[in-house]
Short mmCIF file of C-alpha atoms in Angstrom, two decimals:
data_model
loop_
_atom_site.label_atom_id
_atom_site.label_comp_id
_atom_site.label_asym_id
_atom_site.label_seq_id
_atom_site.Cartn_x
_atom_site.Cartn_y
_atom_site.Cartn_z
CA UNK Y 264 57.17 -82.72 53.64
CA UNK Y 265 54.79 -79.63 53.51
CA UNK Y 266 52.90 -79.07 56.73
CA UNK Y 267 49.32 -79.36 55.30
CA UNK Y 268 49.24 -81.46 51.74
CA UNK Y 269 45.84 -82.18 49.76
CA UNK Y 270 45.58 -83.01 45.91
CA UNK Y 271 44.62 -80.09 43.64
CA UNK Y 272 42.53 -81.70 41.53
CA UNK Y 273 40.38 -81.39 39.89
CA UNK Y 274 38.46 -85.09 41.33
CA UNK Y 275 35.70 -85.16 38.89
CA UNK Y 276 33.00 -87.06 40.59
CA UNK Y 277 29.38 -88.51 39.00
CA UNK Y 278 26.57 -87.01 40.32
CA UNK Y 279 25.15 -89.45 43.42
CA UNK Y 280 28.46 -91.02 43.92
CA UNK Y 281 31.07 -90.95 46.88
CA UNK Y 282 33.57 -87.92 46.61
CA UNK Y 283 36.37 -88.80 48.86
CA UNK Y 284 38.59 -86.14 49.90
CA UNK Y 285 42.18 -86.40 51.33
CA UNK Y 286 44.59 -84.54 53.43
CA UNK Y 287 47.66 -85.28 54.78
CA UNK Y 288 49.77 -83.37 57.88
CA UNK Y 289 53.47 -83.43 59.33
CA UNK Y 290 52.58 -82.73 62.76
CA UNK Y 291 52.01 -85.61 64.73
CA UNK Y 292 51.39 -84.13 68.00
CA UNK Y 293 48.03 -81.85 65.93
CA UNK Y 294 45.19 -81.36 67.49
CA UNK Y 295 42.33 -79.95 65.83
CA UNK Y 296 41.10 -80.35 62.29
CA UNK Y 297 38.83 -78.70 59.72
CA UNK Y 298 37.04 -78.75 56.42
CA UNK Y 299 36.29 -75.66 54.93
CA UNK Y 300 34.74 -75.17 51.61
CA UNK Y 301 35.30 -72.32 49.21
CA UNK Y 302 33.34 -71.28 46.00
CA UNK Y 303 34.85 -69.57 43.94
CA UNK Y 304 34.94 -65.78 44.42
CA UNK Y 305 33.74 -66.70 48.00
CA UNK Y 306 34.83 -67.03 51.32
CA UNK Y 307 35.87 -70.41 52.60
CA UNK Y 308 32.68 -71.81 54.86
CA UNK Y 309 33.25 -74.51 57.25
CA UNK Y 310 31.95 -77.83 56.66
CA UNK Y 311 33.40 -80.08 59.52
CA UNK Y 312 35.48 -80.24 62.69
CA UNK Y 313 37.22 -83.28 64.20
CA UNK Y 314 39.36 -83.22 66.71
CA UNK Y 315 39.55 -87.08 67.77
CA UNK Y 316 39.97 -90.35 65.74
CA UNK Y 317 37.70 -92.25 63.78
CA UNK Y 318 34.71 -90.79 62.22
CA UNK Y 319 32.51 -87.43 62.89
CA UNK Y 320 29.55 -87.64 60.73
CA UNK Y 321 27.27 -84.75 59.94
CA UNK Y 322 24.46 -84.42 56.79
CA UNK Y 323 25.93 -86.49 53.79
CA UNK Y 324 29.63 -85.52 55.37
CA UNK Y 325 31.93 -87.65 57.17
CA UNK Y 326 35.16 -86.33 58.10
CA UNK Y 327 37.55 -89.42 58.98
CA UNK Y 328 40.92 -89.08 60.98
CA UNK Y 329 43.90 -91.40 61.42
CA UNK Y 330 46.25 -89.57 63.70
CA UNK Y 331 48.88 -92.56 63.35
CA UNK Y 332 48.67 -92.04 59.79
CA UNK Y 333 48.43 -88.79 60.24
CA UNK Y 334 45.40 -87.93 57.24
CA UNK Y 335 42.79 -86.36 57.57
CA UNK Y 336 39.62 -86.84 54.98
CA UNK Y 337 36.64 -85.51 53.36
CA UNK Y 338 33.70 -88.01 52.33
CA UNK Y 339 30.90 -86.26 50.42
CA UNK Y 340 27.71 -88.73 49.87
CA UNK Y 341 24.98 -88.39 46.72
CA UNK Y 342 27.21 -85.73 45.49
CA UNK Y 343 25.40 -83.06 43.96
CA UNK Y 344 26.17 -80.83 41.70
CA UNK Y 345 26.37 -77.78 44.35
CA UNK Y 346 28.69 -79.52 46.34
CA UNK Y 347 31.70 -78.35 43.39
CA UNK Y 348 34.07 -76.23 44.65
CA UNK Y 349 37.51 -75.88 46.47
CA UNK Y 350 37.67 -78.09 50.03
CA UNK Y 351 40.17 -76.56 52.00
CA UNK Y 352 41.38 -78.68 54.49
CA UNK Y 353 43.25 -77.06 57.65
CA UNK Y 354 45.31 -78.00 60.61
CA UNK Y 355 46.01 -76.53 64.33
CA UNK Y 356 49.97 -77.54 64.52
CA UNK Y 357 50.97 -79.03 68.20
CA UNK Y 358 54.49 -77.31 67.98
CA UNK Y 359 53.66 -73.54 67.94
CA UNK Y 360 49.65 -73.61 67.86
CA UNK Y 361 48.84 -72.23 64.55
CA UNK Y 362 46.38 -73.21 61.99
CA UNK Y 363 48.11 -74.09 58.53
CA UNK Y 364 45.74 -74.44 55.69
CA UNK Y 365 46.41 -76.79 52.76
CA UNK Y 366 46.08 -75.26 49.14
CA UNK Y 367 42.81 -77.35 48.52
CA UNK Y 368 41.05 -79.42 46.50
CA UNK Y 369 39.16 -78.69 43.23
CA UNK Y 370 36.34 -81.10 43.13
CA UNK Y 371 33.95 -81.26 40.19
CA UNK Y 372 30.62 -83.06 40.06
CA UNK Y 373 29.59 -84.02 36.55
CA UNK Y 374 25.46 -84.14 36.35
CA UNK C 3 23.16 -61.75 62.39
CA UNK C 4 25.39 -59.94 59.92
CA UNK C 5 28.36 -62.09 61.11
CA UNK C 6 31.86 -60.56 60.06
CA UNK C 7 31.82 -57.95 58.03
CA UNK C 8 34.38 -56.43 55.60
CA UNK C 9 35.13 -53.13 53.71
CA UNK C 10 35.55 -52.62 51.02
CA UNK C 11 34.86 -54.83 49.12
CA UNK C 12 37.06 -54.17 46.84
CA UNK C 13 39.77 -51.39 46.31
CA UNK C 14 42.29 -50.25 43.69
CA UNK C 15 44.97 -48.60 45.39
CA UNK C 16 48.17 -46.55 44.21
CA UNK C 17 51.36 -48.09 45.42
CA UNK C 18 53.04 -45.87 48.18
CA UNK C 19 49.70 -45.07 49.77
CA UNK C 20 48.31 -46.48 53.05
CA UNK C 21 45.06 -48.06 53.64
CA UNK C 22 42.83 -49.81 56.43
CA UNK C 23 40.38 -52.73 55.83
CA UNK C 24 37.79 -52.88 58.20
CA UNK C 25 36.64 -55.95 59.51
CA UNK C 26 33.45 -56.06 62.34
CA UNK C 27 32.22 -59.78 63.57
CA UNK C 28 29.07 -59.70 65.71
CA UNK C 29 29.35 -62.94 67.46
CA UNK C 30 31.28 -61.78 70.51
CA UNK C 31 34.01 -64.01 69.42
CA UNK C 32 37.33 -63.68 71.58
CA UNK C 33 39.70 -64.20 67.93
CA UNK C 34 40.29 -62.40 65.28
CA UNK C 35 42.94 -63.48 62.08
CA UNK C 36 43.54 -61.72 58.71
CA UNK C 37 44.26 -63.96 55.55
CA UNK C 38 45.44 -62.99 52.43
CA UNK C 39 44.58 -65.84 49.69
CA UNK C 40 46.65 -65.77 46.35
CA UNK C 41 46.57 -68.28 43.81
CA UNK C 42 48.75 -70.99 44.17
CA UNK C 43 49.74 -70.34 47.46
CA UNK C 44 46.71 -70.86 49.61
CA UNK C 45 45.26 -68.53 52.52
CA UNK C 46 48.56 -67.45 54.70
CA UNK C 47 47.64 -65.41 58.03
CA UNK C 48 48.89 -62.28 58.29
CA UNK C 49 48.05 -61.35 61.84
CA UNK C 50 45.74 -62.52 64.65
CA UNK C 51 44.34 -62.00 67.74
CA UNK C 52 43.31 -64.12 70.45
CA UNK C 53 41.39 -61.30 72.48
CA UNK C 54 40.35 -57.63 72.94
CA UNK C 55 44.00 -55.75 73.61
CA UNK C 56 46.56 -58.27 71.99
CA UNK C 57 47.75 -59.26 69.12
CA UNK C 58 50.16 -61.74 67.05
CA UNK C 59 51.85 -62.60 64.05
CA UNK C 60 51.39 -64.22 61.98
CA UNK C 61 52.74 -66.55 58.57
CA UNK C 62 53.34 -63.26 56.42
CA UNK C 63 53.08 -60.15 58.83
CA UNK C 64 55.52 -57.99 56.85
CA UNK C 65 54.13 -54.28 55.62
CA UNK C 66 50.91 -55.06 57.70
CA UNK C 67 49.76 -53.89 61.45
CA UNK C 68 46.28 -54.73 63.21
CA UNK C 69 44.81 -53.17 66.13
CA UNK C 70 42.06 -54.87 68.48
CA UNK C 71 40.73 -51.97 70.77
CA UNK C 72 37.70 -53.89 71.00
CA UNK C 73 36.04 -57.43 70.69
CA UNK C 74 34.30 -56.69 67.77
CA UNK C 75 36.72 -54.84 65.60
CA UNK C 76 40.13 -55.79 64.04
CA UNK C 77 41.17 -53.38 60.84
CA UNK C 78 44.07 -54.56 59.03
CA UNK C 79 46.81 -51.19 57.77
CA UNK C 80 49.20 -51.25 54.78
CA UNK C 81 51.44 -48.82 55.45
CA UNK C 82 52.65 -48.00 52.27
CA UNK C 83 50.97 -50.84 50.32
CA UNK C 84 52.94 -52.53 47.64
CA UNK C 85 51.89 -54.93 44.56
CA UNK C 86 53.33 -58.03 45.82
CA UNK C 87 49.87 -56.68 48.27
CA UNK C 88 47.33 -57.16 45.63
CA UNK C 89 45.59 -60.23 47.05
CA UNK C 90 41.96 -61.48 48.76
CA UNK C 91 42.30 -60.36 52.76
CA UNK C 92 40.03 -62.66 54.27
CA UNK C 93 39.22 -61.64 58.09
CA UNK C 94 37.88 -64.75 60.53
CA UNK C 95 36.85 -64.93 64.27
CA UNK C 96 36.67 -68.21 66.25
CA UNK C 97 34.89 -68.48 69.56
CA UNK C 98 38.25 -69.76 71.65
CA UNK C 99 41.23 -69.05 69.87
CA UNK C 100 43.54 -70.91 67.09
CA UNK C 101 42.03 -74.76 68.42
CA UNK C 102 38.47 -74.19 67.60
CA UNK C 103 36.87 -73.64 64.24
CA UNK C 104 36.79 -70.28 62.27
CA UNK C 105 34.38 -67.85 60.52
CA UNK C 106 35.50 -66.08 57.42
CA UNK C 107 34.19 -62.71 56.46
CA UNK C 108 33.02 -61.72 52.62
CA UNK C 109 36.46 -60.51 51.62
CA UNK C 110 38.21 -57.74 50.00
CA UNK C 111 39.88 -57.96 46.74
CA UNK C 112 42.81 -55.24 47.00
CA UNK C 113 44.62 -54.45 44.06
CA UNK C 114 47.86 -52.47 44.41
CA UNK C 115 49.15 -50.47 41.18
#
């Protein structure tokens, strides 16, 4: 199992619908997790930090995480048409404390 | 607040010769990281540091060395740069170290000949 795994996309999503992003990890014992997105030719931003279970709302995003499951996810409300880009989602491992990011997400909003 | 800063912005760059990107954050942040981002592969760290005088490896630290005489700056040196170097180096700073969330800098595209 790769350490960090999201879906490449592209998630085409209608304009003023629910984009739901997902990421999954293989370290159980993880502490911290983030959202970053990236435009293309730019530099990943951050959009979102969680660090305990359940959900950690913020604007129209809500970052949801299931440590038993071990997922982590994205949920992007009235999607607009800005919000298409890359979502990198990324990981502090428990075993040796580094931050592994996954390969992220292409997500498209169609107007 | 400029944030991080990074130069260039882009180079071209003859294989065989060495060459420092800069990287400057004004936040007083105590860490400092270098990605490189290729396609396909996702943003790897090269190095990192965790505060003024130290320094780590990191994923792919191979042909690169880092420096941190100071909070603010943390240049990244290719030796005797390669191709397999042509990539986007990405410099971040985080307040507290690897558990708390990071800043990326603008970027340099380097591309090795």
């Amino acid at each position: 199992q790769k350490e960090v795994e999201q879906n490449s996309g592209p998630l085409s999503v209608p304009e003023g619908a629910i984009a739901s992003l997902n990421c999954t990890y293989s370290d159980r014992g993880s502490q911290s997790f983030f959202w970053y997105r990236q435009y293309s030719g730019k530099s990943p931003e951050l959009i979102m930090f969680i660090y305990s279970n359940g959900d950690k709302e913020d604007g129209r995003f809500t970052a949801q995480l299931n440590k038993a499951s071990q997922y982590v996810s994205l949920l992007i409300r009235d999607s607009q048409p800005s919000d298409s880009a890359t979502y990198l989602c990324a990981v502090n491992m428990n075993r040796d404390d580094k931050i592994i990011f996954g390969k992220g997400t292409r997500l498209h909003i169609l107007p | 607040i400029a944030g991080i800063t990074q130069a260039p912005t882009s180079q071209i760059l003859a294989a065989g010769r060495r060459m420092t990107l800069r990287c400057t954050q004004d936040m007083r942040h105590n860490a400092m990281y270098w990605y490189r981002q290729d396609l396909g592969l996702g943003l790897r760290l090269i190095h990192y540091s965790n505060t003024a005088g130290t320094t780590g490896k990191g994923e792919v630290p191979d042909g690169y060395s880092v420096s941190r005489a100071n909070t603010d700056d943390f240049p990244l040196t290719l030796a005797s740069a390669v191709p397999s170097q042509t990539s986007v180096y990405f410099c971040a700073s985080s307040e507290e170290g690897i558990r708390s969330e990071q800043y990326f800098g603008p970027g340099t595209r380097l591309t090795v000949t």
